[in-house]
Coordinates of C-alpha atoms in Angstrom, one line a residue:
M8 CA -0.3 -0.2 -0.1
K9 CA 1.2 2.9 -0.7
L10 CA 0.5 6.0 1.7
S11 CA 0.5 9.6 1.2
L12 CA -1.4 10.8 4.0
V13 CA -2.4 8.9 7.5
L14 CA -5.3 9.8 10.3
I15 CA -3.8 8.9 13.6
V16 CA -6.6 8.8 16.4
Y17 CA -5.3 8.3 20.1
R18 CA -7.2 7.6 23.1
S19 CA -8.0 11.0 25.1
D20 CA -7.7 9.8 28.3
S21 CA -4.1 7.8 27.9
S22 CA -0.4 9.6 28.2
I23 CA 0.3 6.3 27.0
A24 CA -1.8 6.9 23.5
L25 CA -0.5 10.2 23.4
E26 CA 3.1 9.1 23.1
A27 CA 2.1 6.5 21.0
S28 CA 1.2 8.7 18.5
K29 CA 3.9 11.0 18.7
F30 CA 6.3 7.9 18.2
C31 CA 3.6 6.9 15.2
E32 CA 3.9 10.0 13.1
E33 CA 7.6 10.2 13.6
V34 CA 8.1 6.5 12.1
L35 CA 5.8 7.8 9.4
T36 CA 7.5 11.1 8.6
A37 CA 10.9 9.0 8.7
K38 CA 9.2 7.4 5.6
N39 CA 7.9 10.7 3.8
I40 CA 4.1 9.8 4.8
K41 CA 2.4 12.8 6.3
S42 CA -0.2 12.3 9.0
K43 CA -2.6 13.8 11.6
R44 CA -3.2 13.5 15.1
I45 CA -6.1 13.8 16.5
E46 CA -7.8 12.9 20.5
S47 CA -10.4 10.2 20.2
D48 CA -13.0 12.5 22.2
F49 CA -13.6 14.3 19.0
H50 CA -17.1 15.2 18.1
K51 CA -18.1 13.7 14.6
D52 CA -19.1 16.8 12.9
E53 CA -15.6 18.3 13.7
I54 CA -13.8 15.1 11.6
E55 CA -16.4 15.5 9.1
K56 CA -15.8 19.1 8.5
Y57 CA -12.1 18.1 8.3
L58 CA -12.0 15.7 5.9
S59 CA -14.0 17.5 3.6
N60 CA -11.9 20.3 3.4
L61 CA -8.7 18.1 2.5
E62 CA -7.6 17.8 -1.2
L63 CA -6.5 14.4 -0.7
Q64 CA -8.4 11.8 2.1
P65 CA -6.6 10.0 4.0
D66 CA -5.4 6.0 2.9
I67 CA -5.7 4.6 6.4
G68 CA -6.6 5.9 10.1
I69 CA -4.3 4.5 12.7
V70 CA -6.5 4.1 16.0
L71 CA -4.7 3.7 19.0
G72 CA -6.5 2.5 22.2
G73 CA -8.6 -0.2 22.9
D74 CA -11.7 -1.4 21.3
G75 CA -14.0 1.7 22.8
T76 CA -11.6 4.1 21.0
F77 CA -12.0 1.8 18.0
L78 CA -15.7 1.6 18.2
Q79 CA -15.7 5.2 18.4
C80 CA -13.6 5.6 14.8
A81 CA -15.4 3.4 13.3
N82 CA -18.8 4.8 13.7
A83 CA -17.5 8.2 13.5
L84 CA -15.6 7.2 10.1
G85 CA -17.4 4.4 8.9
N86 CA -19.2 6.1 5.7
Y87 CA -15.8 7.6 4.3
D88 CA -14.1 4.1 3.2
I89 CA -11.4 4.4 4.9
P90 CA -9.5 1.6 6.2
L91 CA -8.9 1.3 9.6
L92 CA -5.6 -0.2 11.5
S93 CA -6.2 -0.7 15.4
I94 CA -3.3 -0.9 18.0
N95 CA -4.1 -2.0 21.2
I96 CA -2.7 0.9 23.1
G97 CA -4.2 0.5 27.1
G98 CA -7.3 -1.4 26.0
N99 CA -8.8 -4.8 27.7
L100 CA -9.7 -7.6 25.7
G101 CA -9.1 -6.1 22.7
F102 CA -10.8 -8.5 20.1
L103 CA -10.9 -5.5 17.4
T104 CA -7.0 -4.0 17.8
Q105 CA -3.6 -5.4 17.0
E106 CA -1.0 -6.2 19.5
K107 CA 1.2 -2.7 20.2
D108 CA 4.5 -4.6 19.6
F109 CA 3.7 -4.0 15.5
L110 CA 4.0 -0.3 16.3
F111 CA 7.1 -0.1 18.7
D112 CA 8.9 -2.4 16.5
K113 CA 8.1 -0.4 13.5
S114 CA 7.0 -3.5 11.8
F115 CA 3.6 -2.0 11.2
I116 CA 4.7 0.6 8.5
E117 CA 6.8 -2.6 6.9
I118 CA 3.5 -4.6 7.0
L119 CA 1.7 -2.1 5.0
E120 CA 4.0 -1.2 2.5
N121 CA 4.7 -4.9 1.4
E122 CA 1.0 -5.9 1.7
E123 CA 1.2 -8.2 4.0
Y124 CA -2.7 -7.7 5.4
I125 CA -6.0 -8.4 4.8
I126 CA -8.5 -5.9 4.9
D127 CA -11.4 -7.3 6.9
C128 CA -15.1 -6.2 6.0
R129 CA -17.5 -5.9 9.0
N130 CA -20.7 -5.3 8.9
R131 CA -22.0 -2.5 10.8
L132 CA -26.2 -2.3 11.7
N133 CA -28.5 1.2 10.8
C134 CA -31.0 2.3 13.6
N135 CA -33.8 4.6 12.2
I136 CA -35.9 6.4 14.8
C137 CA -39.3 7.0 13.7
I138 CA -43.0 8.0 14.8
S139 CA -45.8 5.8 15.1
G140 CA -48.3 6.7 12.5
A141 CA -46.1 9.5 10.3
S142 CA -45.8 9.7 6.7
P143 CA -43.0 7.5 4.9
E144 CA -41.4 11.3 4.9
K145 CA -41.6 12.4 7.7
K146 CA -41.2 9.3 10.1
I147 CA -37.7 8.9 10.4
I148 CA -36.3 11.1 13.1
K149 CA -33.0 9.9 13.8
S150 CA -30.8 7.3 12.6
Y151 CA -27.4 5.5 14.1
E152 CA -24.7 3.0 13.2
A153 CA -23.2 0.5 15.4
L154 CA -20.3 -1.5 14.3
N155 CA -21.0 -3.7 17.7
D156 CA -24.4 -3.3 18.9
F157 CA -27.4 -1.5 19.9
Y158 CA -29.2 -2.1 23.1
F159 CA -32.5 -0.7 24.9
K160 CA -32.7 -0.2 28.6
S161 CA -34.1 1.2 31.7
V162 CA -34.8 4.7 30.9
E163 CA -33.7 5.2 34.9
E164 CA -30.7 6.3 36.5
D165 CA -30.9 5.7 39.6
I166 CA -33.5 2.5 39.8
S167 CA -33.3 -0.6 37.0
P168 CA -36.9 -1.2 36.9
T169 CA -37.5 -4.2 34.5
N170 CA -38.9 -3.0 30.3
Q171 CA -41.1 -4.6 28.6
I172 CA -39.8 -4.6 25.0
Q173 CA -42.4 -6.2 21.3
I174 CA -39.8 -6.9 18.8
E175 CA -40.8 -7.6 15.2
I176 CA -38.9 -9.6 12.6
D177 CA -39.8 -9.0 9.0
N178 CA -43.2 -7.3 9.8
E179 CA -43.9 -10.7 12.1
K180 CA -44.6 -10.2 15.9
V181 CA -42.1 -12.7 17.1
N182 CA -42.4 -11.9 21.1
E183 CA -42.6 -9.9 23.8
Y184 CA -39.7 -9.4 26.4
K185 CA -39.6 -8.6 30.0
G186 CA -36.3 -8.1 31.6
D187 CA -33.7 -5.5 32.2
G188 CA -33.8 -5.3 27.8
L189 CA -32.8 -6.4 24.5
I190 CA -29.7 -6.1 22.3
I191 CA -29.2 -6.6 18.8
S192 CA -25.6 -7.4 17.6
T193 CA -23.8 -8.0 14.9
S194 CA -20.9 -10.8 14.0
T195 CA -19.0 -8.5 15.1
G196 CA -20.5 -7.6 18.1
S197 CA -21.5 -11.0 19.8
T198 CA -17.7 -11.1 22.0
A199 CA -18.9 -7.7 23.7
Y200 CA -22.5 -7.2 25.5
S201 CA -24.1 -9.8 23.8
M202 CA -21.4 -12.3 25.0
A203 CA -21.4 -11.1 28.6
A204 CA -25.1 -11.4 28.6
G205 CA -25.2 -14.8 27.5
G206 CA -25.0 -14.9 23.7
P207 CA -23.3 -17.2 21.1
I208 CA -20.3 -16.5 19.7
V209 CA -20.6 -16.0 15.7
H210 CA -17.5 -15.8 13.3
P211 CA -17.3 -12.4 12.0
S212 CA -17.2 -13.7 8.5
V213 CA -20.9 -15.0 9.4
N214 CA -23.5 -12.5 7.8
A215 CA -25.6 -12.3 10.5
M216 CA -28.3 -10.4 13.4
I217 CA -28.2 -11.9 17.1
I218 CA -31.1 -10.5 19.0
N219 CA -30.8 -11.4 22.9
P220 CA -32.4 -10.7 26.0
I221 CA -30.7 -8.8 29.1
C222 CA -32.2 -11.2 32.1
P223 CA -35.4 -12.1 31.0
M224 CA -37.6 -13.1 33.4
S225 CA -39.2 -15.8 31.1
L226 CA -36.5 -19.3 30.6
A227 CA -38.4 -19.1 27.5
S228 CA -37.0 -16.0 26.2
R229 CA -33.7 -17.2 24.5
P230 CA -30.8 -15.7 22.8
I231 CA -31.5 -15.8 18.6
V232 CA -29.4 -15.4 15.3
I233 CA -31.4 -14.5 12.5
P234 CA -29.9 -13.3 8.7
Y235 CA -28.1 -10.1 8.4
T236 CA -30.8 -8.8 5.7
S237 CA -34.0 -8.9 8.0
K238 CA -35.5 -5.8 9.5
V239 CA -36.1 -5.9 12.7
I240 CA -38.6 -3.3 14.6
I241 CA -38.2 -2.6 18.5
K242 CA -41.2 -0.7 20.1
P243 CA -41.3 0.1 24.2
V244 CA -45.0 -2.0 25.5
K245 CA -47.1 1.1 26.7
K246 CA -48.5 -1.8 30.2
S247 CA -44.7 -1.5 31.1
K248 CA -42.8 1.8 31.6
G249 CA -43.5 3.4 28.0
E250 CA -40.0 4.7 27.7
I251 CA -36.3 3.2 26.8
K252 CA -33.0 4.0 26.4
L253 CA -31.5 3.3 23.0
W254 CA -27.9 2.6 23.6
R255 CA -25.3 2.3 21.0
D256 CA -22.2 0.5 20.9
G257 CA -21.7 1.1 24.5
S258 CA -22.8 5.1 24.4
K259 CA -25.8 6.9 24.9
C260 CA -28.5 7.6 21.8
M261 CA -31.6 8.8 23.1
T262 CA -34.7 7.8 24.6
I263 CA -37.3 5.6 23.0
K264 CA -40.8 7.1 23.7
E265 CA -44.2 5.4 23.8
T266 CA -44.7 6.9 20.6
Y267 CA -41.7 5.8 18.6
Y268 CA -40.4 2.7 17.0
C269 CA -36.9 1.6 16.0
E270 CA -36.3 0.1 12.7
I271 CA -32.8 -1.7 12.7
I272 CA -31.8 -3.3 8.9
N273 CA -28.0 -3.8 7.9
G274 CA -25.8 -0.8 7.5
K275 CA -24.9 1.4 4.5
S276 CA -21.8 0.2 4.0
P277 CA -19.2 -1.9 5.9
C278 CA -16.1 -1.2 8.6
K279 CA -13.0 -1.8 6.8
I280 CA -10.7 -3.4 9.4
I281 CA -6.9 -4.1 8.5
R282 CA -5.6 -7.5 9.9
F283 CA -2.0 -7.9 9.6
K284 CA -1.3 -11.6 8.1
K285 CA 1.5 -12.0 11.1
S286 CA -1.8 -11.6 14.0
A287 CA -3.1 -14.4 15.4
S288 CA -6.0 -15.9 13.9
Y289 CA -9.6 -15.0 15.2
Y290 CA -9.6 -18.6 17.1
S291 CA -6.4 -18.1 18.8
T292 CA -7.5 -14.9 20.0
L293 CA -10.8 -16.2 21.1
I294 CA -7.7 -19.0 23.1
K295 CA -5.9 -15.9 24.6
K296 CA -8.7 -13.4 25.2
L297 CA -11.1 -15.5 26.8
D298 CA -8.7 -17.8 28.2
W299 CA -10.1 -21.0 26.8
K300 CA -7.9 -24.2 28.2
G301 CA -9.5 -26.7 27.0
D302 CA -9.4 -30.4 28.7
L303 CA -7.3 -29.8 32.0
S304 CA -7.0 -33.8 32.0
L305 CA -5.2 -34.3 29.1
K306 CA -2.9 -31.8 29.8
N307 CA -2.4 -33.5 33.1
S308 CA -2.7 -37.3 31.7
K309 CA 0.8 -39.0 32.4
T310 CA 0.4 -41.4 29.0

């Protein structure tokens, strides 16, 4: 890959990420590659204004932080068709990031120049917040996109009452979930909140949505995996609180009132993630991050 301009986004509350961004800038400068460093707490409008004023769009974005930093960038830059290389600087699990050794031993630039990488196109979800009964041209009041998941929880801050949420799949009413909330996840997001809520791990190459209730009050309320092309409608049920809070990739979005509903469909454009061929495989990452040990009795066997 021939690089002319690189956007460097670093975790805003991390001094380590700040120093890493300076180091990255120095490595690129030594190769006569221009770069622009910005903190991760930028507003989406700011980055859109910056990119629209550029004569030359960045060839790639290098994200220095954890999965949370990467998700913020993925949602802000997802519609600009900029491949993102995420390097784990101070993150926790880091399912979406490369190991930091690739940065500090300077091998990342050689890998990029020699094209020793794969670009994974990860599907995103689009959530349209609509007004019930409105005309088609006026029904959508807000739209969000997510790489990992959308989820719905109580609007209350101090207490956590149960919510009752109606769900339709492809124009068919499927269930009313009563519990702490509901997660709609991509395959990429299956190792995030959905996994913590007992959902299945789905390989990111599988085009699917995972619908996963959070602490349901019925044992019959189970996670379900549906085609990525499905249309999912979420409505708060009036006989419960009548309002629910919409979250996206760990960030609050807005309150869904009883006169609203959410339409969740496949995203407009995928997120392009740069993955080095030298990096661990998906299954090796699961083994390492989730501390899978296998059958310990076999390891302790003397035969």
